[in-house]
Amino acid sequence: GRIITFEYTLIRGMNDAPAHARRLAELAREVHGRVNLISLSPVAEFEGQAPDRATINAFANVLAGQGINVTLRESRGKGVGGACGQLRLRHASG
């Protein structure tokens, strides 16, 4: 009876298409899950980029339209390298 939360990092052109959102909705629905969407935080060691706001909103709208509880997480600390994912990679590399 517990709700499982998926933390899903959106990467431009890699996993941010409507088809990805529909598949994620299927997975979340199977386990009565909810989704926290996180835009990719830039790191020097990875060339991926965050999607634009319109793409993020469209992705969230697909999930919500499929009945999935979705939250858009705002990244904090990007400018100082302290956002989600940035500290882990720096620590692993250093």
mmCIF file of N, CA, C and O in Angstrom, residues 3-93:
data_model
loop_
_atom_site.group_PDB
_atom_site.id
_atom_site.type_symbol
_atom_site.label_atom_id
_atom_site.label_comp_id
_atom_site.label_asym_id
_atom_site.label_seq_id
_atom_site.Cartn_x
_atom_site.Cartn_y
_atom_site.Cartn_z
ATOM 1 N N ILE A 3 3.377 4.219 -1.429
ATOM 2 C CA ILE A 3 3.615 4.905 -2.690
ATOM 3 C C ILE A 3 5.117 4.937 -2.938
ATOM 4 O O ILE A 3 5.893 5.329 -2.074
ATOM 5 N N ILE A 4 5.513 4.528 -4.131
ATOM 6 C CA ILE A 4 6.917 4.555 -4.526
ATOM 7 C C ILE A 4 7.155 5.831 -5.328
ATOM 8 O O ILE A 4 6.397 6.147 -6.243
ATOM 9 N N THR A 5 8.213 6.554 -4.975
ATOM 10 C CA THR A 5 8.549 7.782 -5.687
ATOM 11 C C THR A 5 9.703 7.523 -6.632
ATOM 12 O O THR A 5 10.746 7.016 -6.233
ATOM 13 N N PHE A 6 9.494 7.880 -7.887
ATOM 14 C CA PHE A 6 10.546 7.804 -8.897
ATOM 15 C C PHE A 6 11.209 9.169 -8.993
ATOM 16 O O PHE A 6 10.512 10.177 -9.168
ATOM 17 N N GLU A 7 12.518 9.224 -8.876
ATOM 18 C CA GLU A 7 13.280 10.447 -9.128
ATOM 19 C C GLU A 7 13.781 10.316 -10.560
ATOM 20 O O GLU A 7 14.594 9.445 -10.859
ATOM 21 N N TYR A 8 13.310 11.164 -11.452
ATOM 22 C CA TYR A 8 13.593 11.028 -12.872
ATOM 23 C C TYR A 8 14.304 12.280 -13.362
ATOM 24 O O TYR A 8 13.740 13.374 -13.357
ATOM 25 N N THR A 9 15.552 12.128 -13.766
ATOM 26 C CA THR A 9 16.335 13.252 -14.270
ATOM 27 C C THR A 9 16.154 13.372 -15.773
ATOM 28 O O THR A 9 16.437 12.437 -16.516
ATOM 29 N N LEU A 10 15.679 14.514 -16.199
ATOM 30 C CA LEU A 10 15.432 14.767 -17.617
ATOM 31 C C LEU A 10 16.712 15.253 -18.300
ATOM 32 O O LEU A 10 17.353 16.202 -17.846
ATOM 33 N N ILE A 11 17.064 14.583 -19.410
ATOM 34 C CA ILE A 11 18.245 14.927 -20.196
ATOM 35 C C ILE A 11 17.785 15.205 -21.625
ATOM 36 O O ILE A 11 17.133 14.359 -22.254
ATOM 37 N N ARG A 12 18.128 16.387 -22.122
ATOM 38 C CA ARG A 12 17.686 16.818 -23.454
ATOM 39 C C ARG A 12 18.057 15.798 -24.523
ATOM 40 O O ARG A 12 19.196 15.379 -24.646
ATOM 41 N N GLY A 13 17.044 15.382 -25.281
ATOM 42 C CA GLY A 13 17.255 14.481 -26.404
ATOM 43 C C GLY A 13 17.550 13.037 -26.027
ATOM 44 O O GLY A 13 17.678 12.184 -26.903
ATOM 45 N N MET A 14 17.627 12.738 -24.744
ATOM 46 C CA MET A 14 17.950 11.378 -24.311
ATOM 47 C C MET A 14 16.744 10.675 -23.684
ATOM 48 O O MET A 14 16.497 9.507 -23.969
ATOM 49 N N ASN A 15 16.013 11.376 -22.829
ATOM 50 C CA ASN A 15 14.885 10.737 -22.140
ATOM 51 C C ASN A 15 13.752 11.722 -21.855
ATOM 52 O O ASN A 15 13.044 11.579 -20.873
ATOM 53 N N ASP A 16 13.598 12.734 -22.704
ATOM 54 C CA ASP A 16 12.628 13.791 -22.430
ATOM 55 C C ASP A 16 11.467 13.861 -23.427
ATOM 56 O O ASP A 16 10.706 14.811 -23.434
ATOM 57 N N ALA A 17 11.300 12.846 -24.237
ATOM 58 C CA ALA A 17 10.234 12.831 -25.252
ATOM 59 C C ALA A 17 8.912 12.350 -24.646
ATOM 60 O O ALA A 17 8.892 11.647 -23.636
ATOM 61 N N PRO A 18 7.800 12.707 -25.282
ATOM 62 C CA PRO A 18 6.501 12.235 -24.805
ATOM 63 C C PRO A 18 6.425 10.707 -24.686
ATOM 64 O O PRO A 18 5.796 10.192 -23.763
ATOM 65 N N ALA A 19 7.072 9.984 -25.584
ATOM 66 C CA ALA A 19 7.059 8.515 -25.500
ATOM 67 C C ALA A 19 7.726 8.046 -24.203
ATOM 68 O O ALA A 19 7.280 7.069 -23.592
ATOM 69 N N HIS A 20 8.778 8.732 -23.781
ATOM 70 C CA HIS A 20 9.433 8.384 -22.512
ATOM 71 C C HIS A 20 8.485 8.641 -21.341
ATOM 72 O O HIS A 20 8.428 7.852 -20.396
ATOM 73 N N ALA A 21 7.752 9.746 -21.416
ATOM 74 C CA ALA A 21 6.806 10.074 -20.350
ATOM 75 C C ALA A 21 5.697 9.026 -20.265
ATOM 76 O O ALA A 21 5.306 8.613 -19.170
ATOM 77 N N ARG A 22 5.211 8.583 -21.421
ATOM 78 C CA ARG A 22 4.155 7.556 -21.414
ATOM 79 C C ARG A 22 4.662 6.251 -20.807
ATOM 80 O O ARG A 22 3.961 5.599 -20.028
ATOM 81 N N ARG A 23 5.874 5.865 -21.147
ATOM 82 C CA ARG A 23 6.447 4.625 -20.585
ATOM 83 C C ARG A 23 6.666 4.759 -19.081
ATOM 84 O O ARG A 23 6.395 3.830 -18.320
ATOM 85 N N LEU A 24 7.172 5.917 -18.665
ATOM 86 C CA LEU A 24 7.357 6.157 -17.234
ATOM 87 C C LEU A 24 6.023 6.106 -16.504
ATOM 88 O O LEU A 24 5.926 5.541 -15.407
ATOM 89 N N ALA A 25 4.991 6.642 -17.117
ATOM 90 C CA ALA A 25 3.661 6.595 -16.511
ATOM 91 C C ALA A 25 3.198 5.152 -16.329
ATOM 92 O O ALA A 25 2.630 4.798 -15.298
ATOM 93 N N GLU A 26 3.450 4.315 -17.325
ATOM 94 C CA GLU A 26 3.085 2.892 -17.212
ATOM 95 C C GLU A 26 3.795 2.247 -16.025
ATOM 96 O O GLU A 26 3.177 1.515 -15.245
ATOM 97 N N LEU A 27 5.098 2.504 -15.908
ATOM 98 C CA LEU A 27 5.879 1.912 -14.806
ATOM 99 C C LEU A 27 5.395 2.417 -13.451
ATOM 100 O O LEU A 27 5.239 1.631 -12.508
ATOM 101 N N ALA A 28 5.161 3.708 -13.370
ATOM 102 C CA ALA A 28 4.711 4.283 -12.102
ATOM 103 C C ALA A 28 3.334 3.756 -11.718
ATOM 104 O O ALA A 28 3.078 3.451 -10.547
ATOM 105 N N ARG A 29 2.455 3.645 -12.691
ATOM 106 C CA ARG A 29 1.094 3.168 -12.415
ATOM 107 C C ARG A 29 1.103 1.729 -11.897
ATOM 108 O O ARG A 29 0.331 1.379 -11.015
ATOM 109 N N GLU A 30 2.007 0.905 -12.429
ATOM 110 C CA GLU A 30 2.081 -0.502 -12.012
ATOM 111 C C GLU A 30 2.360 -0.652 -10.519
ATOM 112 O O GLU A 30 1.943 -1.633 -9.910
ATOM 113 N N VAL A 31 3.085 0.307 -9.937
ATOM 114 C CA VAL A 31 3.464 0.194 -8.525
ATOM 115 C C VAL A 31 2.843 1.292 -7.669
ATOM 116 O O VAL A 31 3.288 1.549 -6.555
ATOM 117 N N HIS A 32 1.793 1.930 -8.206
ATOM 118 C CA HIS A 32 1.126 3.023 -7.499
ATOM 119 C C HIS A 32 2.154 4.101 -7.144
ATOM 120 O O HIS A 32 2.246 4.563 -6.011
ATOM 121 N N GLY A 33 2.954 4.481 -8.147
ATOM 122 C CA GLY A 33 4.042 5.419 -7.916
ATOM 123 C C GLY A 33 3.710 6.846 -8.267
ATOM 124 O O GLY A 33 2.696 7.153 -8.888
ATOM 125 N N ARG A 34 4.598 7.705 -7.835
ATOM 126 C CA ARG A 34 4.560 9.120 -8.174
ATOM 127 C C ARG A 34 5.916 9.474 -8.743
ATOM 128 O O ARG A 34 6.869 8.716 -8.589
ATOM 129 N N VAL A 35 6.044 10.631 -9.393
ATOM 130 C CA VAL A 35 7.283 10.989 -10.074
ATOM 131 C C VAL A 35 7.735 12.386 -9.678
ATOM 132 O O VAL A 35 6.949 13.341 -9.738
ATOM 133 N N ASN A 36 8.986 12.485 -9.279
ATOM 134 C CA ASN A 36 9.654 13.770 -9.108
ATOM 135 C C ASN A 36 10.532 13.982 -10.330
ATOM 136 O O ASN A 36 11.457 13.196 -10.573
ATOM 137 N N LEU A 37 10.257 15.017 -11.101
ATOM 138 C CA LEU A 37 11.061 15.331 -12.274
ATOM 139 C C LEU A 37 12.155 16.314 -11.890
ATOM 140 O O LEU A 37 11.898 17.330 -11.240
ATOM 141 N N ILE A 38 13.369 15.997 -12.305
ATOM 142 C CA ILE A 38 14.527 16.834 -12.010
ATOM 143 C C ILE A 38 15.230 17.139 -13.322
ATOM 144 O O ILE A 38 15.560 16.228 -14.084
ATOM 145 N N SER A 39 15.479 18.399 -13.591
ATOM 146 C CA SER A 39 16.217 18.786 -14.778
ATOM 147 C C SER A 39 17.699 18.524 -14.541
ATOM 148 O O SER A 39 18.216 18.765 -13.447
ATOM 149 N N LEU A 40 18.391 18.009 -15.544
ATOM 150 C CA LEU A 40 19.808 17.677 -15.412
ATOM 151 C C LEU A 40 20.613 18.873 -14.938
ATOM 152 O O LEU A 40 20.464 19.980 -15.448
ATOM 153 N N SER A 41 21.483 18.645 -13.978
ATOM 154 C CA SER A 41 22.432 19.660 -13.527
ATOM 155 C C SER A 41 23.721 19.472 -14.310
ATOM 156 O O SER A 41 24.215 18.357 -14.437
ATOM 157 N N PRO A 42 24.277 20.551 -14.855
ATOM 158 C CA PRO A 42 25.478 20.411 -15.687
ATOM 159 C C PRO A 42 26.712 19.996 -14.900
ATOM 160 O O PRO A 42 26.931 20.461 -13.783
ATOM 161 N N VAL A 43 27.482 19.086 -15.483
ATOM 162 C CA VAL A 43 28.784 18.692 -14.937
ATOM 163 C C VAL A 43 29.763 18.604 -16.106
ATOM 164 O O VAL A 43 29.387 18.216 -17.216
ATOM 165 N N ALA A 44 30.993 18.965 -15.862
ATOM 166 C CA ALA A 44 31.998 19.008 -16.927
ATOM 167 C C ALA A 44 32.225 17.634 -17.551
ATOM 168 O O ALA A 44 32.533 17.526 -18.737
ATOM 169 N N GLU A 45 32.077 16.582 -16.791
ATOM 170 C CA GLU A 45 32.394 15.240 -17.255
ATOM 171 C C GLU A 45 31.291 14.586 -18.087
ATOM 172 O O GLU A 45 31.460 13.482 -18.582
ATOM 173 N N PHE A 46 30.163 15.275 -18.240
ATOM 174 C CA PHE A 46 29.038 14.727 -19.001
ATOM 175 C C PHE A 46 28.510 15.812 -19.929
ATOM 176 O O PHE A 46 28.196 16.916 -19.487
ATOM 177 N N GLU A 47 28.387 15.493 -21.206
ATOM 178 C CA GLU A 47 27.984 16.496 -22.186
ATOM 179 C C GLU A 47 26.482 16.723 -22.262
ATOM 180 O O GLU A 47 26.030 17.615 -22.970
ATOM 181 N N GLY A 48 25.707 15.922 -21.547
ATOM 182 C CA GLY A 48 24.261 16.079 -21.579
ATOM 183 C C GLY A 48 23.830 17.441 -21.080
ATOM 184 O O GLY A 48 24.531 18.091 -20.308
ATOM 185 N N GLN A 49 22.649 17.867 -21.546
ATOM 186 C CA GLN A 49 22.112 19.162 -21.162
ATOM 187 C C GLN A 49 20.681 19.010 -20.672
ATOM 188 O O GLN A 49 19.992 18.049 -21.012
ATOM 189 N N ALA A 50 20.258 19.976 -19.912
ATOM 190 C CA ALA A 50 18.878 19.994 -19.430
ATOM 191 C C ALA A 50 17.934 20.398 -20.564
ATOM 192 O O ALA A 50 18.299 21.210 -21.411
ATOM 193 N N PRO A 51 16.743 19.842 -20.586
ATOM 194 C CA PRO A 51 15.745 20.280 -21.569
ATOM 195 C C PRO A 51 15.284 21.700 -21.255
ATOM 196 O O PRO A 51 15.456 22.183 -20.130
ATOM 197 N N ASP A 52 14.669 22.340 -22.229
ATOM 198 C CA ASP A 52 14.119 23.661 -21.967
ATOM 199 C C ASP A 52 12.829 23.518 -21.150
ATOM 200 O O ASP A 52 12.277 22.422 -21.009
ATOM 201 N N ARG A 53 12.371 24.629 -20.622
ATOM 202 C CA ARG A 53 11.201 24.627 -19.726
ATOM 203 C C ARG A 53 9.958 24.088 -20.430
ATOM 204 O O ARG A 53 9.173 23.353 -19.829
ATOM 205 N N ALA A 54 9.772 24.403 -21.695
ATOM 206 C CA ALA A 54 8.590 23.922 -22.424
ATOM 207 C C ALA A 54 8.591 22.395 -22.517
ATOM 208 O O ALA A 54 7.544 21.754 -22.354
ATOM 209 N N THR A 55 9.747 21.805 -22.756
ATOM 210 C CA THR A 55 9.851 20.346 -22.844
ATOM 211 C C THR A 55 9.579 19.710 -21.487
ATOM 212 O O THR A 55 8.886 18.692 -21.392
ATOM 213 N N ILE A 56 10.116 20.311 -20.436
ATOM 214 C CA ILE A 56 9.892 19.797 -19.078
ATOM 215 C C ILE A 56 8.405 19.847 -18.739
ATOM 216 O O ILE A 56 7.836 18.870 -18.240
ATOM 217 N N ASN A 57 7.772 20.969 -19.034
ATOM 218 C CA ASN A 57 6.339 21.105 -18.749
ATOM 219 C C ASN A 57 5.507 20.124 -19.564
ATOM 220 O O ASN A 57 4.550 19.536 -19.051
ATOM 221 N N ALA A 58 5.868 19.933 -20.833
ATOM 222 C CA ALA A 58 5.140 18.981 -21.682
ATOM 223 C C ALA A 58 5.280 17.565 -21.123
ATOM 224 O O ALA A 58 4.302 16.801 -21.106
ATOM 225 N N PHE A 59 6.479 17.189 -20.670
ATOM 226 C CA PHE A 59 6.719 15.875 -20.086
ATOM 227 C C PHE A 59 5.835 15.700 -18.848
ATOM 228 O O PHE A 59 5.154 14.676 -18.691
ATOM 229 N N ALA A 60 5.826 16.700 -17.991
ATOM 230 C CA ALA A 60 5.007 16.641 -16.777
ATOM 231 C C ALA A 60 3.527 16.538 -17.121
ATOM 232 O O ALA A 60 2.778 15.799 -16.467
ATOM 233 N N ASN A 61 3.104 17.254 -18.144
ATOM 234 C CA ASN A 61 1.689 17.214 -18.544
ATOM 235 C C ASN A 61 1.283 15.839 -19.058
ATOM 236 O O ASN A 61 0.156 15.396 -18.817
ATOM 237 N N VAL A 62 2.178 15.150 -19.760
ATOM 238 C CA VAL A 62 1.880 13.786 -20.219
ATOM 239 C C VAL A 62 1.672 12.881 -19.001
ATOM 240 O O VAL A 62 0.714 12.114 -18.936
ATOM 241 N N LEU A 63 2.573 12.985 -18.029
ATOM 242 C CA LEU A 63 2.445 12.157 -16.818
ATOM 243 C C LEU A 63 1.135 12.459 -16.094
ATOM 244 O O LEU A 63 0.389 11.544 -15.733
ATOM 245 N N ALA A 64 0.860 13.734 -15.887
ATOM 246 C CA ALA A 64 -0.368 14.121 -15.183
ATOM 247 C C ALA A 64 -1.601 13.660 -15.956
ATOM 248 O O ALA A 64 -2.574 13.199 -15.350
ATOM 249 N N GLY A 65 -1.542 13.742 -17.268
ATOM 250 C CA GLY A 65 -2.657 13.294 -18.090
ATOM 251 C C GLY A 65 -2.897 11.797 -18.011
ATOM 252 O O GLY A 65 -3.995 11.325 -18.300
ATOM 253 N N GLN A 66 -1.860 11.076 -17.610
ATOM 254 C CA GLN A 66 -1.973 9.623 -17.431
ATOM 255 C C GLN A 66 -2.348 9.273 -15.987
ATOM 256 O O GLN A 66 -2.310 8.110 -15.593
ATOM 257 N N GLY A 67 -2.652 10.289 -15.190
ATOM 258 C CA GLY A 67 -3.075 10.054 -13.807
ATOM 259 C C GLY A 67 -1.942 9.896 -12.815
ATOM 260 O O GLY A 67 -2.163 9.435 -11.698
ATOM 261 N N ILE A 68 -0.740 10.302 -13.195
ATOM 262 C CA ILE A 68 0.413 10.169 -12.311
ATOM 263 C C ILE A 68 0.612 11.462 -11.537
ATOM 264 O O ILE A 68 0.604 12.560 -12.115
ATOM 265 N N ASN A 69 0.802 11.343 -10.230
ATOM 266 C CA ASN A 69 1.135 12.496 -9.396
ATOM 267 C C ASN A 69 2.568 12.879 -9.717
ATOM 268 O O ASN A 69 3.490 12.087 -9.519
ATOM 269 N N VAL A 70 2.788 14.082 -10.214
ATOM 270 C CA VAL A 70 4.111 14.513 -10.657
ATOM 271 C C VAL A 70 4.470 15.845 -10.015
ATOM 272 O O VAL A 70 3.631 16.724 -9.863
ATOM 273 N N THR A 71 5.727 15.948 -9.623
ATOM 274 C CA THR A 71 6.267 17.171 -9.044
ATOM 275 C C THR A 71 7.479 17.598 -9.853
ATOM 276 O O THR A 71 8.338 16.765 -10.172
ATOM 277 N N LEU A 72 7.556 18.890 -10.178
ATOM 278 C CA LEU A 72 8.744 19.430 -10.837
ATOM 279 C C LEU A 72 9.676 19.945 -9.750
ATOM 280 O O LEU A 72 9.340 20.877 -9.027
ATOM 281 N N ARG A 73 10.829 19.313 -9.643
ATOM 282 C CA ARG A 73 11.815 19.728 -8.642
ATOM 283 C C ARG A 73 12.690 20.817 -9.224
ATOM 284 O O ARG A 73 13.220 20.681 -10.320
ATOM 285 N N GLU A 74 12.842 21.882 -8.502
ATOM 286 C CA GLU A 74 13.712 22.973 -8.925
ATOM 287 C C GLU A 74 15.117 22.700 -8.399
ATOM 288 O O GLU A 74 15.303 22.442 -7.216
ATOM 289 N N SER A 75 16.074 22.739 -9.297
ATOM 290 C CA SER A 75 17.457 22.499 -8.905
ATOM 291 C C SER A 75 18.019 23.740 -8.225
ATOM 292 O O SER A 75 17.800 24.863 -8.665
ATOM 293 N N ARG A 76 18.737 23.519 -7.178
ATOM 294 C CA ARG A 76 19.392 24.608 -6.447
ATOM 295 C C ARG A 76 20.888 24.309 -6.391
ATOM 296 O O ARG A 76 21.300 23.170 -6.334
ATOM 297 N N GLY A 77 21.686 25.331 -6.419
ATOM 298 C CA GLY A 77 23.121 25.158 -6.241
ATOM 299 C C GLY A 77 23.913 24.883 -7.500
ATOM 300 O O GLY A 77 25.097 24.563 -7.427
ATOM 301 N N LYS A 78 23.295 25.020 -8.681
ATOM 302 C CA LYS A 78 24.023 24.737 -9.928
ATOM 303 C C LYS A 78 25.259 25.613 -10.073
ATOM 304 O O LYS A 78 26.306 25.145 -10.494
ATOM 305 N N GLY A 79 25.129 26.880 -9.745
ATOM 306 C CA GLY A 79 26.211 27.831 -9.946
ATOM 307 C C GLY A 79 27.463 27.544 -9.144
ATOM 308 O O GLY A 79 28.562 27.931 -9.539
ATOM 309 N N VAL A 80 27.313 26.857 -8.028
ATOM 310 C CA VAL A 80 28.468 26.532 -7.185
ATOM 311 C C VAL A 80 28.806 25.051 -7.235
ATOM 312 O O VAL A 80 29.578 24.552 -6.426
ATOM 313 N N GLY A 81 28.225 24.336 -8.179
ATOM 314 C CA GLY A 81 28.517 22.913 -8.327
ATOM 315 C C GLY A 81 27.935 22.051 -7.226
ATOM 316 O O GLY A 81 28.412 20.951 -6.977
ATOM 317 N N GLY A 82 26.880 22.538 -6.578
ATOM 318 C CA GLY A 82 26.296 21.795 -5.467
ATOM 319 C C GLY A 82 24.915 21.233 -5.744
ATOM 320 O O GLY A 82 24.224 20.815 -4.824
ATOM 321 N N ALA A 83 24.512 21.203 -7.002
ATOM 322 C CA ALA A 83 23.190 20.669 -7.342
ATOM 323 C C ALA A 83 23.222 19.143 -7.375
ATOM 324 O O ALA A 83 24.289 18.527 -7.377
ATOM 325 N N CYS A 84 22.044 18.554 -7.427
ATOM 326 C CA CYS A 84 21.915 17.095 -7.448
ATOM 327 C C CYS A 84 22.778 16.500 -8.556
ATOM 328 O O CYS A 84 22.673 16.877 -9.713
ATOM 329 N N GLY A 85 23.643 15.569 -8.205
ATOM 330 C CA GLY A 85 24.507 14.886 -9.164
ATOM 331 C C GLY A 85 25.873 15.524 -9.313
ATOM 332 O O GLY A 85 26.848 14.853 -9.607
ATOM 333 N N GLN A 86 25.976 16.819 -9.085
ATOM 334 C CA GLN A 86 27.247 17.491 -9.264
ATOM 335 C C GLN A 86 28.247 17.107 -8.180
ATOM 336 O O GLN A 86 29.417 16.871 -8.463
ATOM 337 N N LEU A 87 27.822 17.061 -6.944
ATOM 338 C CA LEU A 87 28.744 16.739 -5.855
ATOM 339 C C LEU A 87 29.217 15.301 -5.931
ATOM 340 O O LEU A 87 30.387 15.017 -5.696
ATOM 341 N N ARG A 88 28.348 14.398 -6.280
ATOM 342 C CA ARG A 88 28.705 12.977 -6.356
ATOM 343 C C ARG A 88 29.797 12.766 -7.397
ATOM 344 O O ARG A 88 30.769 12.092 -7.147
ATOM 345 N N LEU A 89 29.655 13.340 -8.573
ATOM 346 C CA LEU A 89 30.639 13.143 -9.627
ATOM 347 C C LEU A 89 31.964 13.783 -9.245
ATOM 348 O O LEU A 89 33.022 13.197 -9.462
ATOM 349 N N ARG A 90 31.925 14.961 -8.648
ATOM 350 C CA ARG A 90 33.159 15.620 -8.226
ATOM 351 C C ARG A 90 33.882 14.767 -7.186
ATOM 352 O O ARG A 90 35.083 14.580 -7.253
ATOM 353 N N HIS A 91 33.138 14.214 -6.233
ATOM 354 C CA HIS A 91 33.749 13.392 -5.190
ATOM 355 C C HIS A 91 34.353 12.119 -5.778
ATOM 356 O O HIS A 91 35.451 11.729 -5.439
ATOM 357 N N ALA A 92 33.639 11.483 -6.699
ATOM 358 C CA ALA A 92 34.108 10.242 -7.311
ATOM 359 C C ALA A 92 35.344 10.497 -8.177
ATOM 360 O O ALA A 92 36.189 9.632 -8.312
ATOM 361 N N SER A 93 35.444 11.682 -8.779
ATOM 362 C CA SER A 93 36.565 12.000 -9.661
ATOM 363 C C SER A 93 37.777 12.483 -8.905
ATOM 364 O O SER A 93 38.889 12.421 -9.397
#
